[in-house]
Structures are given as structure tokens and as C-alpha cells.
């Protein structure tokens, strides 16, 4: 079965510093990997996805993620963090089942960006 | 604003009761998904519909059921409610059934069972 793991419950970073939110995956076949962000009292928002092709994927709000097949990782990165980036981040993988797809989310990583 | 709407925003009810949560997908999206978010279980996939048909099932309890109507809106019915059903329930939609497309999430319905 497909799965993703987010090893850090929380990441703290100072504003202006680079940030990384980690995700590792376990899939059979080609992975469809996603990052979503959840702000307080809001639904999830799509940030970026990896389907195939270039290992560096660029997404919304200046975020990017690097797909690493040998390390089975899909870490989310941003060169310079903003206080407004503080939120809950979810890594996800699509799992094909008969007739459709399930989405399996990681436990989430809370990002705190300090001014 | 994702374009996905959910009603009601908040719902408070008692154990043993039945409630219905409603979702309208983005215009043009044929696929609807339901998720449950709770502190102990995280974000759990419940069920997927595509153009009126059930397509994938996750950890959905037998007390829960869903359907997608011809106008593509969807309802999630929760019955014989228990305290542990208290959670945030999200609906999401996507344009197709394919696994590589992103989903657009509604703002959620917060269910409190007393």
C-alpha cells in the first residue's frame, strides 16, 4: 500500500531563512505526490505536485519540492520564509484502487516562522 | 476561495442523531471526495464519487454513507453519531478521475457531537 511519512511534527524557522519540510514516501509503481497547505480554520490548498519529469517542481507562493527517487523523498522547500507561511503542511500520495483513487495524507508538519 | 462550497459550517448535535453534510464542487468538476480530519486520526480519506458513481472507498464507517446527485453536488450522511465522530469534514473536487490531478478543498464542516 502507498504511504507517506512526515517525520517532523513541527518546524521552526526565522523569517528570511530557507525552510524545508520533509516527506518520505513508499509506493509501488510511479508515485503521484502532492503538497497541500492548511491555514487556520481553512480547507487545504494545493501547492504543487510531482507526476513525472523534472525532479524539481515549482509551485505556489514561491514553494518548490525536490523528488528524490533513490531516497524516496519529496521535501518541500522555500528559499526565504515569510511569517505568513506559518501553517500546517501536508504531503500526500495518490493510491490507485479499483475504479478510482484514494489520497493518503501524511500526519502534517506545523511550520512556525518567527519574525 | 477554492470554488468548493460546504454547508453547514458548524453543526452541533447529540449522540445517536443523524446529520447530513452538503458539498457543491467547483463548476465543471465531476469528481468529489470526502475527508475526515481529527486530532487523533489526522486527515482520512472517506469516499470518492465520479459523475454520480462511487469510485473509491477509504476508512468510512458503515454508519456513514454518501451520494452524488445528477447536478454533481454531494451529501455525506452520518448516523447513530458517537462522540468520536466529532471532527472537521472536508469535501474536495477535481476535474477528472485521474490520479495525477490536484484536488480543491472546501472550507469544511465542523461537527461536534455532545
mmCIF file of N, CA, C and O in Angstrom, chain B residues 7-96:
data_model
loop_
_atom_site.group_PDB
_atom_site.id
_atom_site.type_symbol
_atom_site.label_atom_id
_atom_site.label_comp_id
_atom_site.label_asym_id
_atom_site.label_seq_id
_atom_site.Cartn_x
_atom_site.Cartn_y
_atom_site.Cartn_z
ATOM 1 N N UNK B 7 -21.879 23.176 3.315
ATOM 2 C CA UNK B 7 -22.821 23.645 4.322
ATOM 3 C C UNK B 7 -23.253 22.486 5.195
ATOM 4 O O UNK B 7 -23.313 21.330 4.727
ATOM 5 N N UNK B 8 -23.540 22.722 6.479
ATOM 6 C CA UNK B 8 -23.305 23.991 7.176
ATOM 7 C C UNK B 8 -21.835 24.136 7.559
ATOM 8 O O UNK B 8 -21.052 23.218 7.383
ATOM 9 N N UNK B 9 -21.482 25.271 8.085
ATOM 10 C CA UNK B 9 -20.110 25.498 8.512
ATOM 11 C C UNK B 9 -19.850 24.818 9.852
ATOM 12 O O UNK B 9 -18.768 24.271 10.092
ATOM 13 N N UNK B 10 -20.840 24.885 10.712
ATOM 14 C CA UNK B 10 -20.755 24.261 12.033
ATOM 15 C C UNK B 10 -22.026 23.465 12.283
ATOM 16 O O UNK B 10 -23.102 23.864 11.835
ATOM 17 N N UNK B 11 -21.888 22.379 13.021
ATOM 18 C CA UNK B 11 -23.032 21.531 13.341
ATOM 19 C C UNK B 11 -22.800 20.958 14.732
ATOM 20 O O UNK B 11 -21.758 20.348 14.992
ATOM 21 N N UNK B 12 -23.770 21.194 15.614
ATOM 22 C CA UNK B 12 -23.688 20.636 16.959
ATOM 23 C C UNK B 12 -24.911 19.750 17.151
ATOM 24 O O UNK B 12 -26.036 20.184 16.925
ATOM 25 N N UNK B 13 -24.657 18.518 17.573
ATOM 26 C CA UNK B 13 -25.763 17.582 17.720
ATOM 27 C C UNK B 13 -25.465 16.628 18.872
ATOM 28 O O UNK B 13 -24.417 16.726 19.519
ATOM 29 N N UNK B 14 -26.375 15.736 19.110
ATOM 30 C CA UNK B 14 -26.235 14.815 20.237
ATOM 31 C C UNK B 14 -25.919 13.404 19.748
ATOM 32 O O UNK B 14 -26.173 13.061 18.585
ATOM 33 N N UNK B 15 -25.410 12.595 20.656
ATOM 34 C CA UNK B 15 -25.137 11.203 20.311
ATOM 35 C C UNK B 15 -26.414 10.509 19.878
ATOM 36 O O UNK B 15 -27.506 10.820 20.368
ATOM 37 N N UNK B 16 -26.272 9.625 18.905
ATOM 38 C CA UNK B 16 -27.405 8.878 18.401
ATOM 39 C C UNK B 16 -28.150 9.553 17.270
ATOM 40 O O UNK B 16 -28.978 8.912 16.601
ATOM 41 N N UNK B 17 -27.869 10.803 17.032
ATOM 42 C CA UNK B 17 -28.576 11.551 15.988
ATOM 43 C C UNK B 17 -27.968 11.281 14.603
ATOM 44 O O UNK B 17 -26.931 10.622 14.460
ATOM 45 N N UNK B 18 -28.652 11.836 13.589
ATOM 46 C CA UNK B 18 -28.224 11.718 12.202
ATOM 47 C C UNK B 18 -28.093 13.121 11.615
ATOM 48 O O UNK B 18 -28.936 13.975 11.891
ATOM 49 N N UNK B 19 -27.033 13.322 10.829
ATOM 50 C CA UNK B 19 -26.840 14.625 10.190
ATOM 51 C C UNK B 19 -26.474 14.424 8.730
ATOM 52 O O UNK B 19 -26.014 13.352 8.323
ATOM 53 N N UNK B 20 -26.680 15.486 7.953
ATOM 54 C CA UNK B 20 -26.307 15.474 6.534
ATOM 55 C C UNK B 20 -25.446 16.674 6.240
ATOM 56 O O UNK B 20 -25.819 17.812 6.547
ATOM 57 N N UNK B 21 -24.299 16.414 5.653
ATOM 58 C CA UNK B 21 -23.383 17.457 5.241
ATOM 59 C C UNK B 21 -23.462 17.585 3.730
ATOM 60 O O UNK B 21 -23.510 16.579 3.013
ATOM 61 N N UNK B 22 -23.420 18.828 3.262
ATOM 62 C CA UNK B 22 -23.605 19.060 1.835
ATOM 63 C C UNK B 22 -22.377 19.705 1.220
ATOM 64 O O UNK B 22 -21.711 20.526 1.857
ATOM 65 N N UNK B 23 -22.119 19.332 -0.034
ATOM 66 C CA UNK B 23 -20.953 19.849 -0.753
ATOM 67 C C UNK B 23 -21.334 20.153 -2.185
ATOM 68 O O UNK B 23 -21.965 19.329 -2.866
ATOM 69 N N UNK B 24 -20.923 21.325 -2.662
ATOM 70 C CA UNK B 24 -21.049 21.661 -4.080
ATOM 71 C C UNK B 24 -19.653 21.795 -4.665
ATOM 72 O O UNK B 24 -18.877 22.638 -4.198
ATOM 73 N N UNK B 25 -19.310 20.998 -5.665
ATOM 74 C CA UNK B 25 -17.951 21.055 -6.223
ATOM 75 C C UNK B 25 -17.750 22.296 -7.080
ATOM 76 O O UNK B 25 -18.698 23.040 -7.356
ATOM 77 N N UNK B 26 -16.517 22.531 -7.470
ATOM 78 C CA UNK B 26 -16.216 23.607 -8.401
ATOM 79 C C UNK B 26 -16.971 23.364 -9.699
ATOM 80 O O UNK B 26 -17.201 22.219 -10.093
ATOM 81 N N UNK B 27 -17.314 24.453 -10.363
ATOM 82 C CA UNK B 27 -18.010 24.333 -11.631
ATOM 83 C C UNK B 27 -17.173 23.511 -12.617
ATOM 84 O O UNK B 27 -15.987 23.791 -12.811
ATOM 85 N N UNK B 28 -17.774 22.477 -13.165
ATOM 86 C CA UNK B 28 -17.065 21.647 -14.142
ATOM 87 C C UNK B 28 -16.372 20.428 -13.563
ATOM 88 O O UNK B 28 -15.963 19.539 -14.314
ATOM 89 N N UNK B 29 -16.209 20.392 -12.244
ATOM 90 C CA UNK B 29 -15.547 19.226 -11.633
ATOM 91 C C UNK B 29 -16.540 18.079 -11.490
ATOM 92 O O UNK B 29 -17.641 18.260 -10.984
ATOM 93 N N UNK B 30 -16.124 16.913 -11.913
ATOM 94 C CA UNK B 30 -17.006 15.752 -11.882
ATOM 95 C C UNK B 30 -16.740 14.837 -10.686
ATOM 96 O O UNK B 30 -17.570 14.010 -10.345
ATOM 97 N N UNK B 31 -15.569 14.976 -10.090
ATOM 98 C CA UNK B 31 -15.183 14.064 -9.016
ATOM 99 C C UNK B 31 -15.261 14.770 -7.671
ATOM 100 O O UNK B 31 -14.803 15.899 -7.521
ATOM 101 N N UNK B 32 -15.852 14.113 -6.699
ATOM 102 C CA UNK B 32 -15.995 14.652 -5.348
ATOM 103 C C UNK B 32 -15.403 13.655 -4.357
ATOM 104 O O UNK B 32 -15.585 12.451 -4.494
ATOM 105 N N UNK B 33 -14.712 14.187 -3.366
ATOM 106 C CA UNK B 33 -14.084 13.370 -2.327
ATOM 107 C C UNK B 33 -14.535 13.883 -0.964
ATOM 108 O O UNK B 33 -14.733 15.082 -0.785
ATOM 109 N N UNK B 34 -14.630 12.984 -0.011
ATOM 110 C CA UNK B 34 -14.922 13.354 1.368
ATOM 111 C C UNK B 34 -13.778 12.899 2.272
ATOM 112 O O UNK B 34 -13.266 11.783 2.123
ATOM 113 N N UNK B 35 -13.415 13.786 3.217
ATOM 114 C CA UNK B 35 -12.352 13.500 4.165
ATOM 115 C C UNK B 35 -12.812 13.859 5.569
ATOM 116 O O UNK B 35 -13.636 14.750 5.763
ATOM 117 N N UNK B 36 -12.226 13.176 6.532
ATOM 118 C CA UNK B 36 -12.443 13.474 7.946
ATOM 119 C C UNK B 36 -11.112 13.885 8.558
ATOM 120 O O UNK B 36 -10.106 13.188 8.383
ATOM 121 N N UNK B 37 -11.107 15.012 9.253
ATOM 122 C CA UNK B 37 -9.881 15.447 9.935
ATOM 123 C C UNK B 37 -10.137 15.523 11.434
ATOM 124 O O UNK B 37 -10.993 16.276 11.902
ATOM 125 N N UNK B 38 -9.378 14.749 12.181
ATOM 126 C CA UNK B 38 -9.479 14.786 13.633
ATOM 127 C C UNK B 38 -8.080 14.797 14.210
ATOM 128 O O UNK B 38 -7.115 14.453 13.530
ATOM 129 N N UNK B 39 -7.981 15.187 15.467
ATOM 130 C CA UNK B 39 -6.664 15.320 16.098
ATOM 131 C C UNK B 39 -5.950 13.984 16.207
ATOM 132 O O UNK B 39 -4.746 13.899 15.992
ATOM 133 N N UNK B 40 -6.711 12.940 16.525
ATOM 134 C CA UNK B 40 -6.049 11.648 16.743
ATOM 135 C C UNK B 40 -5.839 10.859 15.454
ATOM 136 O O UNK B 40 -4.877 10.101 15.339
ATOM 137 N N UNK B 41 -6.704 11.037 14.475
ATOM 138 C CA UNK B 41 -6.610 10.242 13.238
ATOM 139 C C UNK B 41 -5.988 10.998 12.082
ATOM 140 O O UNK B 41 -5.691 10.408 11.045
ATOM 141 N N UNK B 42 -5.817 12.298 12.223
ATOM 142 C CA UNK B 42 -5.291 13.075 11.112
ATOM 143 C C UNK B 42 -6.331 13.226 10.012
ATOM 144 O O UNK B 42 -7.535 13.223 10.269
ATOM 145 N N UNK B 43 -5.848 13.335 8.781
ATOM 146 C CA UNK B 43 -6.726 13.547 7.634
ATOM 147 C C UNK B 43 -6.955 12.203 6.946
ATOM 148 O O UNK B 43 -6.031 11.621 6.391
ATOM 149 N N UNK B 44 -8.197 11.736 7.001
ATOM 150 C CA UNK B 44 -8.523 10.406 6.488
ATOM 151 C C UNK B 44 -9.466 10.500 5.296
ATOM 152 O O UNK B 44 -10.502 11.172 5.363
ATOM 153 N N UNK B 45 -9.121 9.792 4.238
ATOM 154 C CA UNK B 45 -9.981 9.716 3.068
ATOM 155 C C UNK B 45 -11.180 8.827 3.386
ATOM 156 O O UNK B 45 -11.032 7.735 3.933
ATOM 157 N N UNK B 46 -12.368 9.307 3.045
ATOM 158 C CA UNK B 46 -13.578 8.529 3.291
ATOM 159 C C UNK B 46 -14.097 7.870 2.031
ATOM 160 O O UNK B 46 -14.270 6.646 1.973
ATOM 161 N N UNK B 47 -14.376 8.682 1.001
ATOM 162 C CA UNK B 47 -15.031 8.125 -0.173
ATOM 163 C C UNK B 47 -14.879 9.074 -1.355
ATOM 164 O O UNK B 47 -14.702 10.280 -1.174
ATOM 165 N N UNK B 48 -14.915 8.511 -2.569
ATOM 166 C CA UNK B 48 -14.823 9.293 -3.790
ATOM 167 C C UNK B 48 -16.002 8.967 -4.698
ATOM 168 O O UNK B 48 -16.372 7.804 -4.853
ATOM 169 N N UNK B 49 -16.555 9.988 -5.317
ATOM 170 C CA UNK B 49 -17.588 9.829 -6.340
ATOM 171 C C UNK B 49 -17.127 10.490 -7.625
ATOM 172 O O UNK B 49 -16.384 11.479 -7.605
ATOM 173 N N UNK B 50 -17.559 9.910 -8.718
ATOM 174 C CA UNK B 50 -17.280 10.497 -10.020
ATOM 175 C C UNK B 50 -18.546 10.447 -10.842
ATOM 176 O O UNK B 50 -19.065 9.360 -11.121
ATOM 177 N N UNK B 51 -19.034 11.592 -11.222
ATOM 178 C CA UNK B 51 -20.214 11.724 -12.077
ATOM 179 C C UNK B 51 -21.370 10.842 -11.576
ATOM 180 O O UNK B 51 -22.018 10.163 -12.359
ATOM 181 N N UNK B 52 -21.580 10.870 -10.289
ATOM 182 C CA UNK B 52 -22.710 10.175 -9.698
ATOM 183 C C UNK B 52 -22.436 8.768 -9.214
ATOM 184 O O UNK B 52 -23.284 8.174 -8.537
ATOM 185 N N UNK B 53 -21.261 8.234 -9.536
ATOM 186 C CA UNK B 53 -20.974 6.853 -9.149
ATOM 187 C C UNK B 53 -19.877 6.797 -8.091
ATOM 188 O O UNK B 53 -18.884 7.512 -8.165
ATOM 189 N N UNK B 54 -20.040 5.909 -7.145
ATOM 190 C CA UNK B 54 -18.996 5.677 -6.149
ATOM 191 C C UNK B 54 -17.806 5.014 -6.830
ATOM 192 O O UNK B 54 -17.959 4.042 -7.564
ATOM 193 N N UNK B 55 -16.591 5.543 -6.541
ATOM 194 C CA UNK B 55 -15.418 5.030 -7.243
ATOM 195 C C UNK B 55 -14.348 4.483 -6.306
ATOM 196 O O UNK B 55 -13.605 3.597 -6.677
ATOM 197 N N UNK B 56 -14.216 5.045 -5.136
ATOM 198 C CA UNK B 56 -13.191 4.565 -4.215
ATOM 199 C C UNK B 56 -13.673 4.773 -2.798
ATOM 200 O O UNK B 56 -14.375 5.731 -2.494
ATOM 201 N N UNK B 57 -13.311 3.814 -1.950
ATOM 202 C CA UNK B 57 -13.715 3.894 -0.546
ATOM 203 C C UNK B 57 -12.483 3.832 0.335
ATOM 204 O O UNK B 57 -11.571 3.056 0.083
ATOM 205 N N UNK B 58 -12.509 4.622 1.386
ATOM 206 C CA UNK B 58 -11.428 4.574 2.363
ATOM 207 C C UNK B 58 -11.946 4.044 3.669
ATOM 208 O O UNK B 58 -12.734 3.111 3.716
ATOM 209 N N UNK B 59 -11.536 4.665 4.752
ATOM 210 C CA UNK B 59 -11.925 4.204 6.084
ATOM 211 C C UNK B 59 -13.277 4.759 6.500
ATOM 212 O O UNK B 59 -13.400 5.380 7.539
ATOM 213 N N UNK B 60 -14.272 4.493 5.716
ATOM 214 C CA UNK B 60 -15.599 5.030 6.015
ATOM 215 C C UNK B 60 -16.396 4.006 6.814
ATOM 216 O O UNK B 60 -16.476 2.832 6.445
ATOM 217 N N UNK B 61 -16.971 4.457 7.919
ATOM 218 C CA UNK B 61 -17.746 3.572 8.775
ATOM 219 C C UNK B 61 -19.056 3.195 8.098
ATOM 220 O O UNK B 61 -19.586 3.930 7.268
ATOM 221 N N UNK B 62 -19.612 2.065 8.510
ATOM 222 C CA UNK B 62 -20.895 1.634 7.945
ATOM 223 C C UNK B 62 -22.023 2.584 8.322
ATOM 224 O O UNK B 62 -23.034 2.658 7.612
ATOM 225 N N UNK B 63 -21.861 3.331 9.405
ATOM 226 C CA UNK B 63 -22.872 4.302 9.828
ATOM 227 C C UNK B 63 -22.875 5.541 8.938
ATOM 228 O O UNK B 63 -23.762 6.379 9.022
ATOM 229 N N UNK B 64 -21.851 5.645 8.098
ATOM 230 C CA UNK B 64 -21.731 6.800 7.219
ATOM 231 C C UNK B 64 -22.068 6.365 5.789
ATOM 232 O O UNK B 64 -21.723 5.254 5.358
ATOM 233 N N UNK B 65 -22.693 7.254 5.057
ATOM 234 C CA UNK B 65 -22.973 6.984 3.651
ATOM 235 C C UNK B 65 -22.910 8.293 2.885
ATOM 236 O O UNK B 65 -22.995 9.374 3.472
ATOM 237 N N UNK B 66 -22.746 8.197 1.599
ATOM 238 C CA UNK B 66 -22.661 9.394 0.771
ATOM 239 C C UNK B 66 -23.315 9.128 -0.566
ATOM 240 O O UNK B 66 -23.577 7.982 -0.933
ATOM 241 N N UNK B 67 -23.587 10.197 -1.267
ATOM 242 C CA UNK B 67 -24.066 10.069 -2.631
ATOM 243 C C UNK B 67 -23.763 11.346 -3.393
ATOM 244 O O UNK B 67 -23.553 12.409 -2.791
ATOM 245 N N UNK B 68 -23.709 11.226 -4.710
ATOM 246 C CA UNK B 68 -23.524 12.375 -5.579
ATOM 247 C C UNK B 68 -24.728 12.426 -6.512
ATOM 248 O O UNK B 68 -25.066 11.443 -7.153
ATOM 249 N N UNK B 69 -25.324 13.579 -6.581
ATOM 250 C CA UNK B 69 -26.580 13.762 -7.315
ATOM 251 C C UNK B 69 -26.310 14.160 -8.773
ATOM 252 O O UNK B 69 -25.195 14.526 -9.126
ATOM 253 N N UNK B 70 -27.353 14.107 -9.618
ATOM 254 C CA UNK B 70 -27.155 14.463 -11.032
ATOM 255 C C UNK B 70 -26.599 15.861 -11.249
ATOM 256 O O UNK B 70 -25.900 16.092 -12.243
ATOM 257 N N UNK B 71 -26.876 16.796 -10.344
ATOM 258 C CA UNK B 71 -26.289 18.136 -10.503
ATOM 259 C C UNK B 71 -24.868 18.198 -9.936
ATOM 260 O O UNK B 71 -24.279 19.272 -9.878
ATOM 261 N N UNK B 72 -24.335 17.076 -9.543
ATOM 262 C CA UNK B 72 -22.966 16.846 -9.077
ATOM 263 C C UNK B 72 -22.716 17.256 -7.628
ATOM 264 O O UNK B 72 -21.612 16.997 -7.121
ATOM 265 N N UNK B 73 -23.693 17.856 -6.948
ATOM 266 C CA UNK B 73 -23.445 18.107 -5.540
ATOM 267 C C UNK B 73 -23.477 16.776 -4.798
ATOM 268 O O UNK B 73 -24.013 15.773 -5.289
ATOM 269 N N UNK B 74 -22.876 16.771 -3.625
ATOM 270 C CA UNK B 74 -22.760 15.521 -2.879
ATOM 271 C C UNK B 74 -23.218 15.743 -1.438
ATOM 272 O O UNK B 74 -23.157 16.862 -0.918
ATOM 273 N N UNK B 75 -23.685 14.686 -0.843
ATOM 274 C CA UNK B 75 -24.073 14.722 0.571
ATOM 275 C C UNK B 75 -23.420 13.565 1.307
ATOM 276 O O UNK B 75 -23.327 12.455 0.782
ATOM 277 N N UNK B 76 -22.993 13.855 2.522
ATOM 278 C CA UNK B 76 -22.423 12.840 3.400
ATOM 279 C C UNK B 76 -23.371 12.694 4.582
ATOM 280 O O UNK B 76 -23.649 13.681 5.272
ATOM 281 N N UNK B 77 -23.907 11.517 4.758
ATOM 282 C CA UNK B 77 -24.853 11.244 5.839
ATOM 283 C C UNK B 77 -24.161 10.483 6.952
ATOM 284 O O UNK B 77 -23.526 9.451 6.717
ATOM 285 N N UNK B 78 -24.275 11.003 8.163
ATOM 286 C CA UNK B 78 -23.661 10.382 9.322
ATOM 287 C C UNK B 78 -24.781 10.022 10.289
ATOM 288 O O UNK B 78 -25.562 10.897 10.697
ATOM 289 N N UNK B 79 -24.893 8.770 10.663
ATOM 290 C CA UNK B 79 -25.990 8.354 11.525
ATOM 291 C C UNK B 79 -25.471 7.687 12.802
ATOM 292 O O UNK B 79 -24.280 7.364 12.906
ATOM 293 N N UNK B 80 -26.375 7.524 13.757
ATOM 294 C CA UNK B 80 -26.039 6.930 15.066
ATOM 295 C C UNK B 80 -24.751 7.545 15.599
ATOM 296 O O UNK B 80 -23.808 6.849 15.970
ATOM 297 N N UNK B 81 -24.728 8.855 15.629
ATOM 298 C CA UNK B 81 -23.495 9.573 15.934
ATOM 299 C C UNK B 81 -22.953 9.249 17.308
ATOM 300 O O UNK B 81 -23.707 9.068 18.280
ATOM 301 N N UNK B 82 -21.635 9.193 17.358
ATOM 302 C CA UNK B 82 -20.915 8.950 18.604
ATOM 303 C C UNK B 82 -20.003 10.132 18.872
ATOM 304 O O UNK B 82 -19.696 10.925 17.967
ATOM 305 N N UNK B 83 -19.546 10.221 20.118
ATOM 306 C CA UNK B 83 -18.668 11.339 20.497
ATOM 307 C C UNK B 83 -17.438 11.388 19.597
ATOM 308 O O UNK B 83 -16.965 12.455 19.215
ATOM 309 N N UNK B 84 -16.937 10.222 19.248
ATOM 310 C CA UNK B 84 -15.729 10.129 18.429
ATOM 311 C C UNK B 84 -15.902 10.581 16.998
ATOM 312 O O UNK B 84 -14.913 10.691 16.256
ATOM 313 N N UNK B 85 -17.132 10.852 16.596
ATOM 314 C CA UNK B 85 -17.358 11.341 15.235
ATOM 315 C C UNK B 85 -17.131 12.843 15.136
ATOM 316 O O UNK B 85 -17.140 13.403 14.031
ATOM 317 N N UNK B 86 -16.937 13.475 16.262
ATOM 318 C CA UNK B 86 -16.643 14.910 16.260
ATOM 319 C C UNK B 86 -15.354 15.148 15.490
ATOM 320 O O UNK B 86 -14.314 14.568 15.815
ATOM 321 N N UNK B 87 -15.428 15.978 14.468
ATOM 322 C CA UNK B 87 -14.279 16.191 13.585
ATOM 323 C C UNK B 87 -14.627 17.290 12.600
ATOM 324 O O UNK B 87 -15.746 17.798 12.558
ATOM 325 N N UNK B 88 -13.631 17.608 11.788
ATOM 326 C CA UNK B 88 -13.818 18.516 10.662
ATOM 327 C C UNK B 88 -13.974 17.646 9.422
ATOM 328 O O UNK B 88 -13.138 16.774 9.171
ATOM 329 N N UNK B 89 -15.040 17.863 8.679
ATOM 330 C CA UNK B 89 -15.292 17.061 7.471
ATOM 331 C C UNK B 89 -15.113 17.955 6.255
ATOM 332 O O UNK B 89 -15.757 18.991 6.121
ATOM 333 N N UNK B 90 -14.206 17.517 5.390
ATOM 334 C CA UNK B 90 -13.907 18.266 4.182
ATOM 335 C C UNK B 90 -14.443 17.555 2.959
ATOM 336 O O UNK B 90 -14.408 16.325 2.863
ATOM 337 N N UNK B 91 -14.877 18.359 2.026
ATOM 338 C CA UNK B 91 -15.197 17.897 0.692
ATOM 339 C C UNK B 91 -14.141 18.490 -0.243
ATOM 340 O O UNK B 91 -13.657 19.600 -0.016
ATOM 341 N N UNK B 92 -13.787 17.754 -1.255
ATOM 342 C CA UNK B 92 -12.863 18.249 -2.269
ATOM 343 C C UNK B 92 -13.389 17.836 -3.634
ATOM 344 O O UNK B 92 -14.178 16.888 -3.744
ATOM 345 N N UNK B 93 -12.959 18.539 -4.661
ATOM 346 C CA UNK B 93 -13.360 18.151 -6.002
ATOM 347 C C UNK B 93 -12.175 18.243 -6.957
ATOM 348 O O UNK B 93 -11.190 18.937 -6.683
ATOM 349 N N UNK B 94 -12.281 17.512 -8.039
ATOM 350 C CA UNK B 94 -11.285 17.589 -9.099
ATOM 351 C C UNK B 94 -11.995 17.425 -10.425
ATOM 352 O O UNK B 94 -13.094 16.878 -10.499
ATOM 353 N N UNK B 95 -11.302 17.866 -11.458
ATOM 354 C CA UNK B 95 -11.977 17.931 -12.751
ATOM 355 C C UNK B 95 -12.203 16.543 -13.340
ATOM 356 O O UNK B 95 -13.214 16.289 -13.978
ATOM 357 N N UNK B 96 -11.230 15.644 -13.063
ATOM 358 C CA UNK B 96 -11.382 14.301 -13.604
ATOM 359 C C UNK B 96 -11.159 13.269 -12.518
ATOM 360 O O UNK B 96 -10.920 13.605 -11.355
#
